[in-house]
């Protein structure tokens, strides 16, 4: 089983992926956590290139191909082998981020991103996606606070530094996607407290597991 977490900046995915991991593990499911971009030795090098603010001249196609390269390495060397072992794979960001950041808010176009993904990754999709929805003002204020407090580093801030209207497009893109794929993508209101966000997620997980038992 493959579960992904998506959303704009500062949505609180990192905190909640840990809770999902604990919750599913307590229920007896063997889980692994991962993220995109940046899994493993090669992924970390690709992430560094993508996130560095000085790389603002990276052209859209090169940016897309770097995210896809990271994903190719990730799917083949980690996600599929873990799923084949029967593990639940929890991933912080995946393909929906590419649709929204590079396709919808960037210059590539949604159809091209989906078509490219489907050719390269044979229509591979998560079984469940939890979308953390919040206003970009709240999300960016949280990430700026993390930068100030040293919980997040400056060398990873290329996307946070984009203008507010870019982040508004991101929110619009994710919400649009969740309407198109309402069976797979479930939305939580991420502006609430961590406890309240968790109770929304738990409900989604319980419902999903009741309908899709893990073998
Ligand atoms: P994060 O790991 O802190 O969420 O940061 C990853 C950044 O990369 C975030 O701004 C979203 C962006 N991103 C894309 O633009 N396209 C993608 O395909 C992925 C996975 C992430």
Coordinates of C-alpha atoms and ligand atoms in Angstrom, one line a residue:
X1 CA 0.0 0.0 0.0
X2 CA 1.3 3.5 -0.9
X3 CA 0.0 6.6 0.9
X4 CA 1.2 10.1 0.1
X5 CA 0.9 13.4 1.9
X6 CA 0.6 16.6 -0.2
X7 CA 0.1 20.3 0.4
X8 CA 1.6 23.8 0.2
X9 CA 4.5 25.0 2.3
X10 CA 4.2 24.9 6.1
X11 CA 1.3 22.5 6.1
X12 CA 2.6 20.3 8.9
X13 CA 3.1 17.1 6.9
X14 CA 6.3 16.2 8.7
X15 CA 4.6 16.1 12.1
X16 CA 1.6 14.2 10.9
X17 CA 3.5 11.6 8.9
X18 CA 5.1 10.6 12.2
X19 CA 1.7 10.2 13.8
X20 CA 0.4 8.2 10.8
X21 CA 3.5 5.9 11.1
X22 CA 2.9 5.4 14.9
X23 CA -0.8 4.8 14.4
X24 CA -0.5 2.2 11.6
X25 CA 2.4 0.5 13.4
X26 CA 0.2 0.1 16.5
X27 CA -2.5 -1.4 14.4
X28 CA 0.1 -4.0 13.3
X29 CA 1.0 -2.7 9.9
X30 CA 4.6 -2.7 9.0
X31 CA 5.4 0.9 7.7
X32 CA 8.2 2.9 6.2
X33 CA 8.4 6.7 5.9
X34 CA 10.0 8.5 3.0
X35 CA 9.9 11.8 1.1
X36 CA 10.4 13.5 -2.2
X37 CA 12.6 14.9 -3.3
X38 CA 15.5 13.6 -1.4
X39 CA 15.4 9.9 -0.5
X40 CA 18.8 8.2 -0.2
X41 CA 22.3 9.2 -1.2
X42 CA 21.4 10.1 -4.8
X43 CA 18.0 11.7 -3.9
X44 CA 19.7 14.0 -1.4
X45 CA 22.1 15.3 -4.1
X46 CA 19.2 16.0 -6.5
X47 CA 17.3 17.7 -3.6
X48 CA 20.2 19.9 -2.9
X49 CA 20.3 21.1 -6.5
X50 CA 16.6 21.7 -6.6
X51 CA 16.3 23.6 -3.3
X52 CA 19.3 25.9 -3.5
X53 CA 18.0 29.5 -3.8
X54 CA 21.0 30.4 -6.0
X55 CA 19.7 28.0 -8.6
X56 CA 16.9 30.3 -9.5
X57 CA 17.9 30.2 -13.2
X58 CA 17.1 26.5 -13.4
X59 CA 14.8 26.2 -16.5
X60 CA 11.4 24.6 -16.0
X61 CA 12.1 21.5 -18.1
X62 CA 15.4 20.9 -16.3
X63 CA 13.5 21.3 -12.9
X64 CA 10.8 18.9 -14.0
X65 CA 13.4 16.3 -15.1
X66 CA 15.3 16.6 -11.8
X67 CA 12.1 15.9 -9.9
X68 CA 11.4 13.0 -12.2
X69 CA 15.0 11.7 -11.9
X70 CA 14.6 11.7 -8.1
X71 CA 11.3 9.9 -8.5
X72 CA 12.7 7.2 -10.8
X73 CA 15.5 6.4 -8.4
X74 CA 13.1 6.5 -5.5
X75 CA 10.4 4.2 -7.0
X76 CA 12.8 1.6 -8.3
X77 CA 15.2 1.4 -5.4
X78 CA 12.8 2.0 -2.5
X79 CA 9.1 2.3 -3.0
X80 CA 8.4 -0.8 -5.1
X81 CA 10.8 -3.1 -3.1
X82 CA 9.1 -2.0 0.1
X83 CA 5.6 -2.5 -1.3
X84 CA 6.7 -5.9 -2.5
X85 CA 7.8 -6.8 1.0
X86 CA 4.2 -6.0 2.1
X87 CA 5.1 -2.7 3.8
X88 CA 2.9 0.3 3.9
X89 CA 4.9 3.1 2.3
X90 CA 4.2 6.6 3.6
X91 CA 5.6 9.4 1.4
X92 CA 5.8 13.1 2.1
X93 CA 5.1 14.5 -1.4
X94 CA 4.9 12.6 -4.7
X95 CA 3.5 13.0 -8.2
X96 CA 0.7 15.4 -7.3
X97 CA 3.3 18.0 -6.2
X98 CA 4.8 17.8 -9.7
X99 CA 1.4 18.2 -11.3
X100 CA 0.7 21.3 -9.2
X101 CA 4.1 22.9 -8.8
X102 CA 5.6 22.3 -12.3
X103 CA 2.4 21.7 -14.2
X104 CA -0.2 24.0 -12.8
X105 CA 1.7 26.9 -11.2
X106 CA 4.9 26.4 -13.2
X107 CA 5.2 26.6 -17.0
X108 CA 5.0 23.0 -18.0
X109 CA 1.3 22.4 -18.1
X110 CA -0.7 19.7 -16.2
X111 CA -1.5 17.5 -19.2
X112 CA 2.2 17.3 -20.1
X113 CA 3.3 16.4 -16.6
X114 CA 0.7 13.7 -16.3
X115 CA 1.5 12.3 -19.8
X116 CA 5.2 12.2 -19.0
X117 CA 4.6 10.5 -15.6
X118 CA 2.4 7.9 -17.2
X119 CA 4.9 7.0 -19.9
X120 CA 7.9 6.9 -17.6
X121 CA 6.2 5.3 -14.5
X122 CA 3.4 3.2 -16.2
X123 CA 0.5 5.1 -14.6
X124 CA 1.8 4.4 -11.1
X125 CA -0.5 6.2 -8.5
X126 CA -0.7 6.3 -4.7
X127 CA -3.6 4.3 -3.2
X128 CA -4.5 7.2 -0.9
X129 CA -3.4 10.8 -0.8
X130 CA -4.0 13.1 2.1
X131 CA -4.0 16.8 1.0
X132 CA -3.2 19.3 3.7
X133 CA -5.0 22.5 2.8
X134 CA -4.2 25.9 4.3
X135 CA -3.9 29.5 3.2
X136 CA -0.4 30.3 1.9
X137 CA -0.2 33.2 4.3
X138 CA -0.4 30.8 7.3
X139 CA 1.8 28.2 5.7
X140 CA 4.6 30.7 4.7
X141 CA 4.5 32.3 8.1
X142 CA 5.1 28.9 9.6
X143 CA 8.1 28.1 7.3
X144 CA 9.6 31.6 7.9
X145 CA 9.4 30.9 11.6
X146 CA 11.1 27.5 11.1
X147 CA 13.8 29.3 9.1
X148 CA 14.3 31.9 11.8
X149 CA 14.5 29.2 14.5
X150 CA 16.9 27.1 12.5
X151 CA 14.5 24.2 12.1
X152 CA 14.7 24.6 8.4
X153 CA 17.8 25.7 6.5
X154 CA 18.2 28.7 4.2
X155 CA 19.9 26.5 1.5
X156 CA 16.5 24.7 1.0
X157 CA 14.3 27.8 0.6
X158 CA 14.1 28.2 -3.2
X159 CA 10.4 27.3 -3.4
X160 CA 9.4 29.2 -0.2
X161 CA 11.0 32.4 -1.7
X162 CA 8.6 32.4 -4.6
X163 CA 5.9 35.1 -4.5
X164 CA 2.6 34.8 -2.7
X165 CA 0.6 34.5 -5.9
X166 CA 2.6 31.4 -6.9
X167 CA 1.6 29.8 -3.5
X168 CA -2.0 30.8 -4.1
X169 CA -1.8 28.9 -7.4
X170 CA -0.4 25.9 -5.6
X171 CA -3.4 25.9 -3.3
X172 CA -5.8 26.3 -6.1
X173 CA -4.1 23.5 -8.1
X174 CA -4.2 21.0 -5.2
X175 CA -7.8 21.7 -4.5
X176 CA -8.7 21.4 -8.2
X177 CA -6.9 18.1 -8.3
X178 CA -8.7 16.8 -5.2
X179 CA -12.0 17.4 -6.9
X180 CA -11.0 15.6 -10.0
X181 CA -9.6 12.6 -8.0
X182 CA -11.9 12.7 -5.0
X183 CA -11.7 9.0 -4.5
X184 CA -8.0 9.0 -4.0
X185 CA -7.3 12.5 -2.6
X186 CA -8.8 13.4 0.8
X187 CA -8.5 16.9 2.0
X188 CA -7.8 18.0 5.6
X189 CA -8.0 21.5 7.0
X190 CA -4.4 22.1 8.0
X191 CA -5.0 25.5 9.7
X192 CA -6.3 23.8 12.8
X193 CA -4.2 22.7 15.8
X194 CA -2.0 19.5 15.4
X195 CA -4.5 17.5 17.4
X196 CA -7.5 18.6 15.3
X197 CA -5.6 17.9 12.1
X198 CA -4.7 14.5 13.4
X199 CA -8.3 13.6 14.2
X200 CA -9.3 14.4 10.6
X201 CA -6.5 12.2 9.3
X202 CA -7.3 9.3 11.6
X203 CA -10.9 9.4 10.4
X204 CA -9.7 9.2 6.8
X205 CA -7.3 6.4 7.6
X206 CA -9.9 4.3 9.4
X207 CA -12.3 4.7 6.6
X208 CA -9.7 3.8 4.0
X209 CA -8.4 0.7 5.9
X210 CA -12.0 -0.5 6.4
X211 CA -12.5 -0.5 2.6
X212 CA -8.9 -1.6 1.7
X213 CA -7.6 -4.1 4.2
X214 CA -3.8 -4.5 4.1
X215 CA -2.9 -8.1 3.4
Ligands
LIG1 P1 9.5 20.0 1.3 O1 10.2 18.6 1.2 O2 10.0 20.8 2.4 O3 8.0 19.9 1.2 O4 10.0 20.8 0.0 C1 10.0 20.3 -1.2 C2 9.7 21.4 -2.2 O5 9.8 21.0 -3.5 C3 8.3 22.1 -2.0 O6 8.4 23.5 -2.2 C4 7.6 21.5 -3.2 C5 8.6 21.2 -4.2 N1 8.3 20.1 -5.1 C6 8.0 20.4 -6.5 O7 8.0 21.6 -6.9 N2 7.8 19.3 -7.3 C7 7.7 18.0 -6.9 O8 7.5 17.1 -7.7 C8 8.0 17.8 -5.5 C9 8.0 16.4 -5.0 C10 8.3 18.9 -4.7

